[in-house]
């Protein structure tokens, strides 16, 4: 039996034998979902019994939906609708969930994250990895052409999908491996909590289409024109990343610089603690995300998994 307790701002807590949903301890915008260990183990056993492998999921798109259905079999058919409702909800739009220590196998992490993502919608092709997801490491040294793998500098707040010509409605990030790491927290900002939103969303350049182009490592050659702010269900949506936008005038550059500086210094930015084996999902239309700098350590090793995609109609 599901127990629902109404909370402020329309929040709720849900508890069943298979899972529990509570408001996140670090933010009343987010939820934390705790699955029962029995349900997780049942899901992983079913995946093995059906002979699903990571390669099979990469090569056979419908297998990703089959894996999602196996998760529903072990947690309840209503679970997918609950996840979608959270991510669509403007007051929230995000949650964390994990494997509760049941597995440390990163292939099983891929299986679990795929089940979650395909309950939300469909993953976009990730040109950087050539797959429907990407796995990337952050180490002590790196020669990357973007801030994604640069450990010791702030990875500024942004939205995903700025330089691709397809909807990017949601984002999933899962911590796969972490060794000798201090700092590097995921930084999150809900658009409605940004103190200076109105100042920048009502600026004349808010409706200007800026050109975005990715560096070579992203394997995307096409230029894209994007509005910084747009209407999303009668409220502002945002599309921005400082690294890949190409303003044409000093005025445009100052607007973008001031916008980024304002977000980075907003008091509502969350620095999220995410254990290995946990993932965070946010609505990419009204959540911005980035990463704090790591403390210097020659033995630093972190691996993350990323999926991003669209809602299905």
C-alpha atoms as one frame of an Amber mdcrd trajectory, in Angstrom:
protein
   0.000   0.000   0.000   1.300   3.445  -0.946   1.280   6.153   1.729   1.295
   9.747   0.482   1.891  12.660   2.844   1.294  16.167   1.492   4.085  18.660
   2.120   4.768  22.337   1.475   4.970  23.506  -2.144   3.049  20.423  -3.210
   5.838  18.059  -2.193   4.992  14.555  -1.158   6.586  11.539   0.466   5.722
   8.077  -0.787   6.499   4.756   0.844   5.844   1.219  -0.356   7.488  -2.138
   0.319   9.646  -1.617  -2.792  10.675   2.049  -2.589  10.504   5.236  -0.576
  10.433   8.807  -1.935  11.413  11.694   0.332  12.344  15.329  -0.107  16.117
  15.472  -0.519  18.100  16.458   2.567  20.134  19.024   0.581  17.291  20.718
  -1.295  13.522  20.883  -1.072  13.529  21.106  -4.878  14.866  17.560  -5.239
  13.624  14.153  -4.160  15.688  11.198  -3.012  14.344   7.775  -3.955  15.461
   4.727  -1.985  14.752   1.339  -3.533  14.625  -1.797  -1.416  17.709  -3.982
  -1.704  15.489  -6.951  -2.590  13.947  -5.050  -5.501  17.366  -4.000  -6.796
  18.756  -7.519  -6.534  15.667  -8.907  -8.242  16.110  -6.469 -11.109  19.804
  -7.311 -11.540  19.056 -11.038 -11.423  16.371 -10.627 -14.086  18.781  -8.699
 -16.319  21.308 -11.557 -16.054  18.654 -14.215 -16.585  17.564 -12.519 -19.811
  21.233 -12.393 -20.941  21.316  -8.620 -21.343  24.785  -7.146 -21.719  25.958
  -3.556 -22.106  26.896  -4.305 -25.705  23.392  -5.659 -26.355  21.891  -2.418
 -25.062  24.254  -0.393 -27.253  23.447  -2.360 -30.411  19.730  -3.059 -29.873
  17.651  -0.009 -28.918  14.519  -1.924 -27.919  16.550  -3.860 -25.328  16.820
  -0.636 -23.314  13.045  -0.556 -22.942  12.997  -4.240 -22.021  15.465  -3.507
 -19.211  13.229  -0.637 -18.064  10.281  -3.055 -17.977  12.285  -5.452 -15.783
  12.772  -2.683 -13.238   9.031  -1.992 -13.211   8.369  -5.683 -12.589  10.370
  -5.454  -9.371   9.315  -2.041  -8.053   5.769  -1.620  -9.395   4.170  -0.519
 -12.665   3.363   2.947 -11.249   7.044   3.729 -10.661   7.725   5.057 -14.159
   4.840   7.496 -13.951   6.105   8.715 -10.577   9.555   9.450 -12.047   8.060
  11.274 -15.030   5.785  13.317 -12.788   8.765  14.436 -10.694  10.862  15.464
 -13.696   7.963  17.327 -15.318   7.036  19.103 -12.071   8.254  22.713 -12.239
   8.486  22.910  -8.440  10.931  20.018  -8.433  12.174  18.557 -11.715  14.858
  16.364 -10.195  15.725  13.355  -8.054  18.575  11.139  -6.882  18.493   7.335
  -6.728  21.046   4.562  -6.426  21.843   0.875  -6.071  22.074   0.993  -2.252
  25.395  -0.862  -2.236  23.890  -3.988  -3.830  26.416  -3.891  -6.686  29.789
  -2.323  -7.446  29.798  -3.650 -11.034  29.907  -0.692 -13.426  28.196  -2.730
 -16.163  25.271  -3.133 -13.778  25.419   0.616 -13.182  24.895   1.076 -16.925
  21.938  -1.326 -16.831  20.339   0.480 -13.904  20.837   3.967 -15.336  19.420
   2.806 -18.669  16.317   1.447 -16.960  15.806   4.807 -15.238  16.418   6.873
 -18.381  14.054   4.807 -20.533  11.303   5.238 -17.964  11.729   8.987 -18.523
  11.856   8.949 -22.326  14.493   8.131 -24.933  18.215   8.828 -24.766  19.794
  10.966 -27.468  22.782   9.710 -29.423  25.923  11.015 -27.726  28.310  12.048
 -30.480  31.249  12.287 -28.084  31.084   8.566 -27.274  29.250   7.262 -30.337
  26.676   5.592 -28.075  23.388   6.415 -26.353  25.408   7.257 -23.217  28.900
   8.514 -22.430  31.384   7.457 -19.776  34.283   9.790 -19.063  36.998  10.126
 -16.454  38.450  13.093 -14.594  42.112  12.661 -13.621  45.025  14.735 -12.370
  46.142  15.689 -15.891  44.153  16.126 -19.081  44.538  17.703 -22.524  40.818
  18.053 -23.223  39.484  20.938 -25.323  36.645  21.646 -22.863  36.217  21.971
 -19.101  34.462  18.593 -18.834  37.622  16.750 -17.788  39.593  19.654 -16.293
  39.683  18.675 -12.634  41.045  21.795 -10.992  38.861  24.503 -12.428  35.211
  25.356 -11.950  32.994  23.728 -14.572  30.509  26.562 -14.957  26.720  26.233
 -14.806  25.102  25.328 -18.108  22.441  23.242 -19.803  23.166  20.269 -22.062
  22.309  19.948 -25.739  23.139  23.537 -26.682  25.078  22.549 -29.812  22.875
  19.713 -31.131  19.753  20.022 -33.256  17.433  17.869 -31.150  15.439  18.239
 -27.931  17.386  17.695 -24.714  14.672  17.612 -22.085  16.381  15.743 -19.251
  19.854  14.879 -18.031  21.092  11.878 -16.021  24.527  11.763 -14.363  25.762
   8.711 -12.453  28.922   8.391 -10.364  30.675   5.197 -11.472  34.090   5.369
  -9.779  35.693   7.765  -7.305  39.185   7.498  -5.823  41.289  10.082  -3.985
  38.721  12.802  -4.662  37.901  15.811  -2.541  35.688  18.521  -3.981  34.202
  18.103  -7.431  30.608  18.269  -6.213  27.810  18.562  -8.761  26.585  22.160
  -8.702  22.898  22.699  -9.461  20.673  25.763  -9.800  16.913  25.697 -10.349
  16.016  28.538 -12.703  13.212  29.804 -10.444  15.627  30.135  -7.498  18.038
  32.369  -9.406  17.725  35.813  -7.830  18.445  37.761 -11.032  16.372  35.637
 -13.428  14.012  38.472 -14.335  16.891  40.852 -15.053  18.415  38.540 -17.662
  15.232  36.873 -18.982  13.722  40.300 -19.750  16.878  41.773 -21.289  16.655
  42.667 -25.021  19.275  39.997 -25.782  17.300  37.262 -24.040  15.451  36.677
 -27.327  18.556  36.914 -29.495  19.635  33.721 -31.252  23.261  33.064 -30.362
  25.467  30.751 -32.385  26.731  27.598 -30.656  29.500  25.378 -31.983  31.168
  22.469 -30.193  34.921  21.756 -30.040  36.365  18.852 -31.997  36.135  16.368
 -29.106  32.332  16.493 -29.261  32.299  15.193 -32.869  29.589  17.683 -33.875
  30.450  20.047 -36.751  27.131  21.838 -37.220  26.507  25.386 -35.987  23.271
  25.888 -34.055  21.367  29.091 -33.301  19.742  29.134 -29.874  17.646  31.507
 -27.787  18.999  31.903 -24.269  15.486  32.121 -22.784  12.238  30.745 -24.174
   8.686  29.991 -23.094   8.190  26.586 -21.483   4.662  25.939 -20.201   4.248
  29.708 -19.658   7.452  29.977 -17.603  11.067  30.618 -18.624  13.247  27.870
 -20.012  16.977  28.359 -20.508  19.666  27.225 -22.959  23.245  28.268 -22.204
  26.852  27.184 -21.934  29.675  29.698 -21.804  32.268  27.533 -23.582  30.501
  26.992 -26.900  28.569  30.219 -27.535  29.921  32.719 -30.080  28.645  36.293
 -29.571  29.243  38.769 -32.395  29.420  42.038 -30.466  30.927  43.353 -27.242
  27.409  44.013 -25.973  26.443  40.379 -26.536  29.633  39.150 -24.867  29.043
  41.330 -21.805  25.466  40.071 -21.501  26.607  36.439 -21.532  29.504  37.107
 -19.167  27.290  38.936 -16.671  24.654  36.198 -16.914  27.178  33.451 -16.140
  28.734  35.429 -13.294  25.324  36.060 -11.765  24.384  32.374 -11.810  27.724
  31.210 -10.427  27.431  33.542  -7.448  23.758  32.967  -6.667  23.090  31.907
  -3.089  20.710  29.142  -4.245  23.371  27.049  -6.000  23.413  23.524  -4.531
  26.635  21.526  -4.205  25.216  18.017  -4.321  26.829  15.091  -2.525  26.450
  11.992  -4.723  27.836   8.618  -3.580  29.318   6.070  -5.993  26.471   4.023
  -7.464  23.989   6.903  -7.228  22.665   9.059 -10.031  20.924  12.402 -10.310
  18.279  13.294 -12.889  17.203  16.878 -13.613  14.903  18.591 -16.079  17.331
  20.252 -18.520  14.895  23.055 -19.347  14.874  24.707 -15.927  17.859  23.228
 -14.064  21.439  24.332 -14.718  24.341  22.136 -13.698  28.121  22.299 -13.353
  30.928  20.981 -11.149  33.047  22.411  -8.370  36.833  22.191  -8.669  38.625
  19.220  -7.119  41.400  19.523  -4.570  44.734  18.753  -6.236  45.721  15.086
  -5.972  48.018  13.247  -8.426  46.007  10.046  -7.820  42.590  11.590  -8.522
  40.260   9.294 -10.446  36.556   9.859 -11.038  34.386   8.283 -13.703  30.912
   9.544 -14.553  28.170   8.254 -16.835  25.964  10.697 -18.709  22.679  10.151
 -20.507  20.514  12.919 -21.888  17.370  12.734 -23.910  13.851  13.705 -24.715
  10.430  13.038 -23.287   8.277  10.687 -25.345   4.873  11.878 -26.454
